[in-house]
PDB file of C-alpha atoms and ligand atoms in Angstrom:
ATOM      1  CA  MET A 354       6.114  26.341  -8.738  1.00  0.00           C
ATOM      2  CA  LYS A 355       6.226  22.489  -8.466  1.00  0.00           C
ATOM      3  CA  LYS A 356       3.486  20.897  -6.622  1.00  0.00           C
ATOM      4  CA  CYS A 357       4.019  18.169  -3.535  1.00  0.00           C
ATOM      5  CA  TYR A 358       2.434  14.826  -4.975  1.00  0.00           C
ATOM      6  CA  MET A 359       0.196  14.798  -2.251  1.00  0.00           C
ATOM      7  CA  CYS A 360      -0.979  18.023  -1.278  1.00  0.00           C
ATOM      8  CA  SER A 361      -0.705  21.581  -2.985  1.00  0.00           C
ATOM      9  CA  SER A 362       1.926  23.142  -1.206  1.00  0.00           C
ATOM     10  CA  GLU A 363       5.537  23.900  -2.934  1.00  0.00           C
ATOM     11  CA  ALA A 364       7.768  20.774  -3.745  1.00  0.00           C
ATOM     12  CA  LYS A 365      11.094  21.528  -2.886  1.00  0.00           C
ATOM     13  CA  THR A 366      12.077  17.983  -2.380  1.00  0.00           C
ATOM     14  CA  ARG A 367      11.827  14.459  -4.189  1.00  0.00           C
ATOM     15  CA  GLU A 368      10.434  11.501  -2.473  1.00  0.00           C
ATOM     16  CA  HIS A 369      11.209   7.879  -3.449  1.00  0.00           C
ATOM     17  CA  PHE A 370       8.869   5.401  -4.589  1.00  0.00           C
ATOM     18  CA  PRO A 371       8.173   2.681  -3.432  1.00  0.00           C
ATOM     19  CA  PRO A 372       9.376   3.885  -0.151  1.00  0.00           C
ATOM     20  CA  LYS A 373      13.429   3.511  -0.048  1.00  0.00           C
ATOM     21  CA  ALA A 374      12.777   2.044   3.736  1.00  0.00           C
ATOM     22  CA  LEU A 375      11.088  -0.926   1.832  1.00  0.00           C
ATOM     23  CA  PHE A 376      14.515  -2.066   0.261  1.00  0.00           C
ATOM     24  CA  PRO A 377      17.551  -3.966   1.063  1.00  0.00           C
ATOM     25  CA  LYS A 378      20.013  -1.395   2.382  1.00  0.00           C
ATOM     26  CA  GLY A 379      22.762  -0.773  -0.341  1.00  0.00           C
ATOM     27  CA  ALA A 380      20.638  -2.672  -3.028  1.00  0.00           C
ATOM     28  CA  ASN A 381      21.434  -0.165  -6.482  1.00  0.00           C
ATOM     29  CA  LEU A 382      17.737   0.849  -6.837  1.00  0.00           C
ATOM     30  CA  GLN A 383      16.088   2.491  -9.648  1.00  0.00           C
ATOM     31  CA  LEU A 384      12.948   3.808  -8.156  1.00  0.00           C
ATOM     32  CA  TRP A 385      10.943   6.391  -9.474  1.00  0.00           C
ATOM     33  CA  THR A 386      10.748   9.724  -7.667  1.00  0.00           C
ATOM     34  CA  VAL A 387       7.954  12.354  -7.332  1.00  0.00           C
ATOM     35  CA  PRO A 388       7.996  16.300  -6.163  1.00  0.00           C
ATOM     36  CA  SER A 389       7.227  16.496  -2.687  1.00  0.00           C
ATOM     37  CA  CYS A 390       6.857  19.125  -0.212  1.00  0.00           C
ATOM     38  CA  ILE A 391       8.939  18.963   3.041  1.00  0.00           C
ATOM     39  CA  ASN A 392       6.260  17.660   5.008  1.00  0.00           C
ATOM     40  CA  HIS A 393       5.338  14.942   3.000  1.00  0.00           C
ATOM     41  CA  ASN A 394       8.981  14.084   2.761  1.00  0.00           C
ATOM     42  CA  ASN A 395       9.951  13.540   6.342  1.00  0.00           C
ATOM     43  CA  LYS A 396       6.445  12.536   8.118  1.00  0.00           C
ATOM     44  CA  LYS A 397       6.757   9.138   6.857  1.00  0.00           C
ATOM     45  CA  SER A 398       9.741   7.652   7.674  1.00  0.00           C
ATOM     46  CA  GLY A 399       8.960   6.152  11.114  1.00  0.00           C
ATOM     47  CA  ASP A 400       5.769   4.434   9.397  1.00  0.00           C
ATOM     48  CA  ASP A 401       7.700   3.339   6.428  1.00  0.00           C
ATOM     49  CA  GLN A 402       9.924   1.219   9.345  1.00  0.00           C
ATOM     50  CA  TYR A 403       6.432  -0.026  10.864  1.00  0.00           C
ATOM     51  CA  PHE A 404       5.017  -0.738   7.509  1.00  0.00           C
ATOM     52  CA  LEU A 405       8.235  -2.705   6.982  1.00  0.00           C
ATOM     53  CA  THR A 406       8.394  -4.659  10.128  1.00  0.00           C
ATOM     54  CA  GLN A 407       4.393  -6.072   9.546  1.00  0.00           C
ATOM     55  CA  ILE A 408       5.341  -7.063   6.127  1.00  0.00           C
ATOM     56  CA  VAL A 409       8.733  -8.785   7.147  1.00  0.00           C
ATOM     57  CA  MET A 410       6.728 -10.174  10.059  1.00  0.00           C
ATOM     58  CA  ASN A 411       4.009 -11.277   8.164  1.00  0.00           C
ATOM     59  CA  MET A 412       6.072 -12.832   5.239  1.00  0.00           C
ATOM     60  CA  SER A 413       9.142 -14.324   6.673  1.00  0.00           C
ATOM     61  CA  ARG A 414       9.758 -17.890   6.085  1.00  0.00           C
ATOM     62  CA  GLU A 415      13.180 -20.009   6.141  1.00  0.00           C
ATOM     63  CA  GLY A 416      15.337 -18.655   3.464  1.00  0.00           C
ATOM     64  CA  ASN A 417      13.191 -16.103   1.773  1.00  0.00           C
ATOM     65  CA  LEU A 418      14.007 -12.640   1.099  1.00  0.00           C
ATOM     66  CA  ALA A 419      11.126 -11.286   4.086  1.00  0.00           C
ATOM     67  CA  ARG A 420      13.380 -13.662   6.149  1.00  0.00           C
ATOM     68  CA  GLU A 421      16.599 -12.006   5.111  1.00  0.00           C
ATOM     69  CA  ARG A 422      15.271  -8.499   5.816  1.00  0.00           C
ATOM     70  CA  PHE A 423      14.041  -9.212   9.448  1.00  0.00           C
ATOM     71  CA  ILE A 424      17.760 -10.575   9.997  1.00  0.00           C
ATOM     72  CA  GLU A 425      19.266  -7.840   7.933  1.00  0.00           C
ATOM     73  CA  SER A 426      17.266  -4.556   9.477  1.00  0.00           C
ATOM     74  CA  ILE A 427      14.244  -5.393  12.170  1.00  0.00           C
ATOM     75  CA  ALA A 428      16.125  -7.723  14.221  1.00  0.00           C
ATOM     76  CA  PRO A 429      18.842  -4.761  15.147  1.00  0.00           C
ATOM     77  CA  HIS A 430      15.952  -2.265  15.108  1.00  0.00           C
ATOM     78  CA  PHE A 431      14.622  -4.742  17.800  1.00  0.00           C
ATOM     79  CA  GLU A 432      18.097  -4.765  19.817  1.00  0.00           C
ATOM     80  CA  LYS A 433      18.750  -1.146  19.901  1.00  0.00           C
ATOM     81  CA  SER A 434      15.040   0.288  19.943  1.00  0.00           C
ATOM     82  CA  PRO A 435      13.651  -1.880  23.140  1.00  0.00           C
ATOM     83  CA  LYS A 436      10.697   0.816  22.726  1.00  0.00           C
ATOM     84  CA  PHE A 437       9.673  -0.196  19.012  1.00  0.00           C
ATOM     85  CA  ARG A 438      10.061  -3.907  19.986  1.00  0.00           C
ATOM     86  CA  GLU A 439       7.426  -3.211  22.973  1.00  0.00           C
ATOM     87  CA  MET A 440       5.236  -1.053  20.543  1.00  0.00           C
ATOM     88  CA  ILE A 441       5.197  -4.314  17.940  1.00  0.00           C
ATOM     89  CA  ALA A 442       4.469  -6.874  20.789  1.00  0.00           C
ATOM     90  CA  ARG A 443       2.286  -4.730  22.890  1.00  0.00           C
ATOM     91  CA  ASN A 444      -1.639  -7.114  23.011  1.00  0.00           C
ATOM     92  CA  SER A 445      -0.234  -9.901  20.745  1.00  0.00           C
ATOM     93  CA  LYS A 446      -1.205 -12.957  21.820  1.00  0.00           C
ATOM     94  CA  ASN A 447      -0.638 -16.679  20.847  1.00  0.00           C
ATOM     95  CA  VAL A 448      -3.121 -18.250  18.247  1.00  0.00           C
ATOM     96  CA  GLY A 449      -1.685 -21.639  17.933  1.00  0.00           C
ATOM     97  CA  PRO A 450       1.477 -23.653  18.246  1.00  0.00           C
ATOM     98  CA  GLY A 451       4.496 -21.626  17.548  1.00  0.00           C
ATOM     99  CA  LYS A 452       1.977 -18.779  16.357  1.00  0.00           C
ATOM    100  CA  ARG A 453       1.382 -15.153  17.475  1.00  0.00           C
ATOM    101  CA  ALA A 454      -1.107 -12.786  15.834  1.00  0.00           C
ATOM    102  CA  TYR A 455       0.333  -8.899  16.349  1.00  0.00           C
ATOM    103  CA  LEU A 456      -2.059  -6.277  16.746  1.00  0.00           C
ATOM    104  CA  VAL A 457      -1.636  -3.444  13.836  1.00  0.00           C
ATOM    105  CA  ASP A 458      -2.100   0.041  13.763  1.00  0.00           C
ATOM    106  CA  VAL A 459      -4.222   0.427  10.830  1.00  0.00           C
ATOM    107  CA  SER A 460      -3.329   4.380  10.629  1.00  0.00           C
ATOM    108  CA  ARG A 461       0.095   3.688  10.216  1.00  0.00           C
ATOM    109  CA  MET A 462      -0.301   1.039   7.441  1.00  0.00           C
ATOM    110  CA  TYR A 463      -2.794   3.304   5.802  1.00  0.00           C
ATOM    111  CA  SER A 464      -0.452   6.447   5.912  1.00  0.00           C
ATOM    112  CA  VAL A 465       2.496   4.563   4.032  1.00  0.00           C
ATOM    113  CA  MET A 466      -0.487   3.007   1.189  1.00  0.00           C
ATOM    114  CA  ASP A 467      -2.327   6.489   0.952  1.00  0.00           C
ATOM    115  CA  GLY A 468       1.542   7.525  -0.039  1.00  0.00           C
ATOM    116  CA  ILE A 469       2.043   5.030  -2.457  1.00  0.00           C
ATOM    117  CA  CYS A 470      -1.449   5.308  -3.927  1.00  0.00           C
ATOM    118  CA  HIS A 471      -0.768   9.184  -4.518  1.00  0.00           C
ATOM    119  CA  ALA A 472       2.791   8.546  -5.985  1.00  0.00           C
ATOM    120  CA  ILE A 473       1.315   5.999  -8.661  1.00  0.00           C
ATOM    121  CA  VAL A 474      -1.601   8.215  -9.542  1.00  0.00           C
ATOM    122  CA  PHE A 475       0.940  11.479  -9.641  1.00  0.00           C
ATOM    123  CA  ARG A 476       2.941   9.422 -11.847  1.00  0.00           C
ATOM    124  CA  LYS A 477       0.370   8.214 -13.983  1.00  0.00           C
ATOM    125  CA  TYR A 478      -1.824  11.403 -14.656  1.00  0.00           C
ATOM    126  CA  GLY A 479       1.258  14.146 -13.604  1.00  0.00           C
ATOM    127  CA  LYS A 480      -1.505  15.536 -11.001  1.00  0.00           C
ATOM    128  CA  ASN A 481      -2.762  15.135  -7.749  1.00  0.00           C
ATOM    129  CA  LEU A 482      -5.637  12.702  -6.845  1.00  0.00           C
ATOM    130  CA  PRO A 483      -8.158  15.261  -6.239  1.00  0.00           C
ATOM    131  CA  THR A 484      -9.049  14.047  -2.641  1.00  0.00           C
ATOM    132  CA  GLN A 485     -12.126  15.445  -2.362  1.00  0.00           C
ATOM    133  CA  ASP A 486     -13.886  13.116  -4.874  1.00  0.00           C
ATOM    134  CA  PHE A 487     -12.330  10.211  -3.726  1.00  0.00           C
ATOM    135  CA  ARG A 488     -12.809   7.715  -0.627  1.00  0.00           C
ATOM    136  CA  ILE A 489      -9.561   5.692  -0.382  1.00  0.00           C
ATOM    137  CA  GLN A 490      -9.859   2.735   1.294  1.00  0.00           C
ATOM    138  CA  HIS A 491      -7.063  -0.466   1.581  1.00  0.00           C
ATOM    139  CA  GLU A 492      -7.854  -3.843   2.574  1.00  0.00           C
ATOM    140  CA  PHE A 493      -4.780  -6.039   4.027  1.00  0.00           C
ATOM    141  CA  CYS A 494      -5.448  -9.424   2.288  1.00  0.00           C
ATOM    142  CA  ASN A 495      -2.917 -10.831   4.667  1.00  0.00           C
ATOM    143  CA  PHE A 496      -4.074  -9.969   7.917  1.00  0.00           C
ATOM    144  CA  VAL A 497      -6.904 -11.465  10.031  1.00  0.00           C
ATOM    145  CA  SER A 498      -9.337 -10.048  12.695  1.00  0.00           C
ATOM    146  CA  ASP A 499     -10.860 -11.030  15.777  1.00  0.00           C
ATOM    147  CA  ASP A 500     -13.953 -11.247  13.824  1.00  0.00           C
ATOM    148  CA  THR A 501     -14.408 -14.762  12.213  1.00  0.00           C
ATOM    149  CA  SER A 502     -17.225 -13.602   9.970  1.00  0.00           C
ATOM    150  CA  ARG A 503     -16.053 -10.645   8.783  1.00  0.00           C
ATOM    151  CA  ASP A 504     -13.106 -12.894   8.258  1.00  0.00           C
ATOM    152  CA  LYS A 505     -14.756 -14.611   5.797  1.00  0.00           C
ATOM    153  CA  TYR A 506     -16.631 -11.938   4.043  1.00  0.00           C
ATOM    154  CA  VAL A 507     -13.340 -10.317   3.418  1.00  0.00           C
ATOM    155  CA  SER A 508     -11.823 -13.593   1.855  1.00  0.00           C
ATOM    156  CA  ASN A 509     -14.799 -14.008  -0.287  1.00  0.00           C
ATOM    157  CA  TRP A 510     -14.555 -10.750  -1.276  1.00  0.00           C
ATOM    158  CA  ILE A 511     -10.960 -11.173  -2.244  1.00  0.00           C
ATOM    159  CA  ALA A 512     -11.429 -14.347  -4.145  1.00  0.00           C
ATOM    160  CA  GLN A 513     -14.452 -12.514  -6.019  1.00  0.00           C
ATOM    161  CA  PHE A 514     -11.744  -9.423  -6.737  1.00  0.00           C
ATOM    162  CA  ASP A 515      -8.910 -12.187  -7.869  1.00  0.00           C
ATOM    163  CA  GLN A 516     -11.166 -13.611 -10.113  1.00  0.00           C
ATOM    164  CA  LEU A 517     -12.446 -10.360 -11.771  1.00  0.00           C
ATOM    165  CA  VAL A 518      -8.655  -9.624 -11.961  1.00  0.00           C
ATOM    166  CA  ALA A 519      -7.947 -12.648 -13.597  1.00  0.00           C
ATOM    167  CA  GLU A 520     -10.631 -11.919 -16.365  1.00  0.00           C
ATOM    168  CA  HIS A 521     -10.013  -8.556 -17.147  1.00  0.00           C
ATOM    169  CA  SER A 522      -6.301  -9.036 -17.277  1.00  0.00           C
ATOM    170  CA  TRP A 523      -5.877  -6.787 -20.006  1.00  0.00           C
ATOM    171  CA  ALA A 524      -7.437  -3.704 -18.353  1.00  0.00           C
ATOM    172  CA  MET A 525      -4.894  -4.106 -15.829  1.00  0.00           C
ATOM    173  CA  ASP A 526      -2.165  -1.711 -16.343  1.00  0.00           C
ATOM    174  CA  ALA A 527       0.854  -3.188 -14.647  1.00  0.00           C
ATOM    175  CA  ASP A 528       4.180  -1.486 -14.253  1.00  0.00           C
ATOM    176  CA  ALA A 529       7.601  -2.503 -15.405  1.00  0.00           C
ATOM    177  CA  ALA A 530       9.502  -2.545 -12.344  1.00  0.00           C
ATOM    178  CA  ASP A 531      13.454  -3.366 -12.259  1.00  0.00           C
ATOM    179  CA  LYS A 532      14.585  -6.865 -10.895  1.00  0.00           C
ATOM    180  CA  ILE A 533      14.631  -5.860  -7.464  1.00  0.00           C
ATOM    181  CA  SER A 534      11.903  -3.847  -6.686  1.00  0.00           C
ATOM    182  CA  GLU A 535       9.625  -6.284  -8.597  1.00  0.00           C
ATOM    183  CA  GLU A 536      10.560  -9.007  -5.814  1.00  0.00           C
ATOM    184  CA  VAL A 537       9.791  -6.295  -3.417  1.00  0.00           C
ATOM    185  CA  TYR A 538       7.276  -4.384  -5.074  1.00  0.00           C
ATOM    186  CA  SER A 539       4.857  -4.271  -7.840  1.00  0.00           C
ATOM    187  CA  TYR A 540       1.304  -3.174  -8.753  1.00  0.00           C
ATOM    188  CA  LYS A 541      -1.319  -3.334 -11.213  1.00  0.00           C
ATOM    189  CA  ILE A 542      -3.739  -0.486 -11.819  1.00  0.00           C
ATOM    190  CA  MET A 543      -7.066  -0.878 -13.033  1.00  0.00           C
ATOM    191  CA  ALA A 544      -8.349   2.982 -13.985  1.00  0.00           C
ATOM    192  CA  PRO A 545     -10.872   2.840 -16.537  1.00  0.00           C
ATOM    193  CA  ALA A 546     -11.917   6.205 -16.569  1.00  0.00           C
ATOM    194  CA  GLY A 547      -8.411   7.787 -15.148  1.00  0.00           C
ATOM    195  CA  LEU A 548      -9.283  10.556 -12.444  1.00  0.00           C
ATOM    196  CA  ASP A 549     -13.493  10.428 -13.530  1.00  0.00           C
ATOM    197  CA  ALA A 550     -13.975   7.299 -11.769  1.00  0.00           C
ATOM    198  CA  SER A 551     -13.207   4.786  -9.361  1.00  0.00           C
ATOM    199  CA  ILE A 552      -9.934   3.169  -9.445  1.00  0.00           C
ATOM    200  CA  THR A 553      -8.267   0.066  -8.265  1.00  0.00           C
ATOM    201  CA  ILE A 554      -5.020  -0.587  -7.266  1.00  0.00           C
ATOM    202  CA  GLU A 555      -3.301  -4.336  -6.650  1.00  0.00           C
ATOM    203  CA  HIS A 556       0.178  -3.964  -4.473  1.00  0.00           C
ATOM    204  CA  LEU A 557       2.377  -7.198  -4.021  1.00  0.00           C
ATOM    205  CA  PHE A 558       5.131  -6.598  -1.382  1.00  0.00           C
ATOM    206  CA  TYR A 559       8.160  -9.383  -0.527  1.00  0.00           C
ATOM    207  CA  GLY A 560       6.079 -11.642  -3.426  1.00  0.00           C
ATOM    208  CA  GLY A 561       3.242 -12.487  -1.355  1.00  0.00           C
ATOM    209  CA  PHE A 562       1.767  -9.688   1.114  1.00  0.00           C
ATOM    210  CA  LYS A 563      -1.262  -8.401  -0.985  1.00  0.00           C
ATOM    211  CA  VAL A 564      -3.286  -5.094  -0.446  1.00  0.00           C
ATOM    212  CA  ILE A 565      -5.842  -3.837  -2.381  1.00  0.00           C
ATOM    213  CA  SER A 566      -6.485  -0.054  -2.388  1.00  0.00           C
ATOM    214  CA  LEU A 567     -10.085   1.187  -3.434  1.00  0.00           C
ATOM    215  CA  LEU A 568     -10.217   4.888  -4.614  1.00  0.00           C
ATOM    216  CA  THR A 569     -13.801   5.277  -4.651  1.00  0.00           C
ATOM    217  CA  HIS A 570     -15.066   8.114  -6.645  1.00  0.00           C
ATOM    218  CA  LYS A 571     -17.840   9.842  -4.377  1.00  0.00           C
ATOM    219  CA  GLU A 572     -19.824  11.286  -7.305  1.00  0.00           C
ATOM    220  CA  VAL A 573     -19.921   7.475  -8.770  1.00  0.00           C
ATOM    221  CA  SER A 574     -20.724   5.990  -5.706  1.00  0.00           C
ATOM    222  CA  ALA A 575     -23.524   8.095  -4.659  1.00  0.00           C
ATOM    223  CA  SER A 576     -25.395   8.112  -7.488  1.00  0.00           C
ATOM    224  CA  ILE A 577     -25.370   6.495 -10.926  1.00  0.00           C
ATOM    225  CA  ARG A 578     -26.178   8.027 -13.934  1.00  0.00           C
ATOM    226  CA  ASN A 579     -27.695   7.034 -17.461  1.00  0.00           C
ATOM    227  CA  ALA A 580     -26.693   9.588 -20.000  1.00  0.00           C
ATOM    228  CA  LEU A 581     -28.876   8.500 -22.760  1.00  0.00           C
ATOM    229  CA  GLN A 582     -29.647  11.326 -25.434  1.00  0.00           C
ATOM    230  CA  ILE A 583     -33.480  10.695 -26.512  1.00  0.00           C
ATOM    231  CA  GLU A 584     -34.746  12.850 -29.012  1.00  0.00           C
ATOM    232  CA  LEU A 585     -38.525  13.921 -28.431  1.00  0.00           C
TER     233      LEU A 585
HETATM  234 ZN1   ZN B1523       2.965  17.829   0.590  1.00  0.00          ZN
END
């Protein structure tokens, strides 16, 4: 029996990664696929659309791909579904001239990012991420919060992380992506001890929307052991 990339149920379908919804319609894609149960294949499509909307709104600039995607997929979706538009606009506020900040449903962003991380791990190691051993956390580098001291802390942390990545680029395993997917999505993974220790994945969407996923191994985070063998 083939197992689902997210759970141990039987996989009856295959799920595309990165999610198909992130890409332009009709693009000739060579996405990779992972085995999936029916539940984990259908469940996310609404979240994928939500995720794309947040990325494209954040990254949209005159003449870039994100703006194209906004015009091609998001604007028509807003037209067709006033409910969706209202949901996105709910509790938004002006934060400067021509600037508006939108409240983000973090759980929906997490659902998509969890799926991507599971798929990466499954593809790399040929087995499920042992979720009982890991705590998964995603940092959305482009988002701001209402708490400026938290934002300061996070941006410092990201700067330090970037430096670490730059210094240890040899330890990062970047996955070759085809041309279209590279423009839309690429990632680097740092997994020095495979599934036995913490894993860091840096994702880049639309050339600038960065998410850092920390898959922290519980055993390692709870206690550090020094396995010296001392002969007495
Ligand atoms: Zn499943």
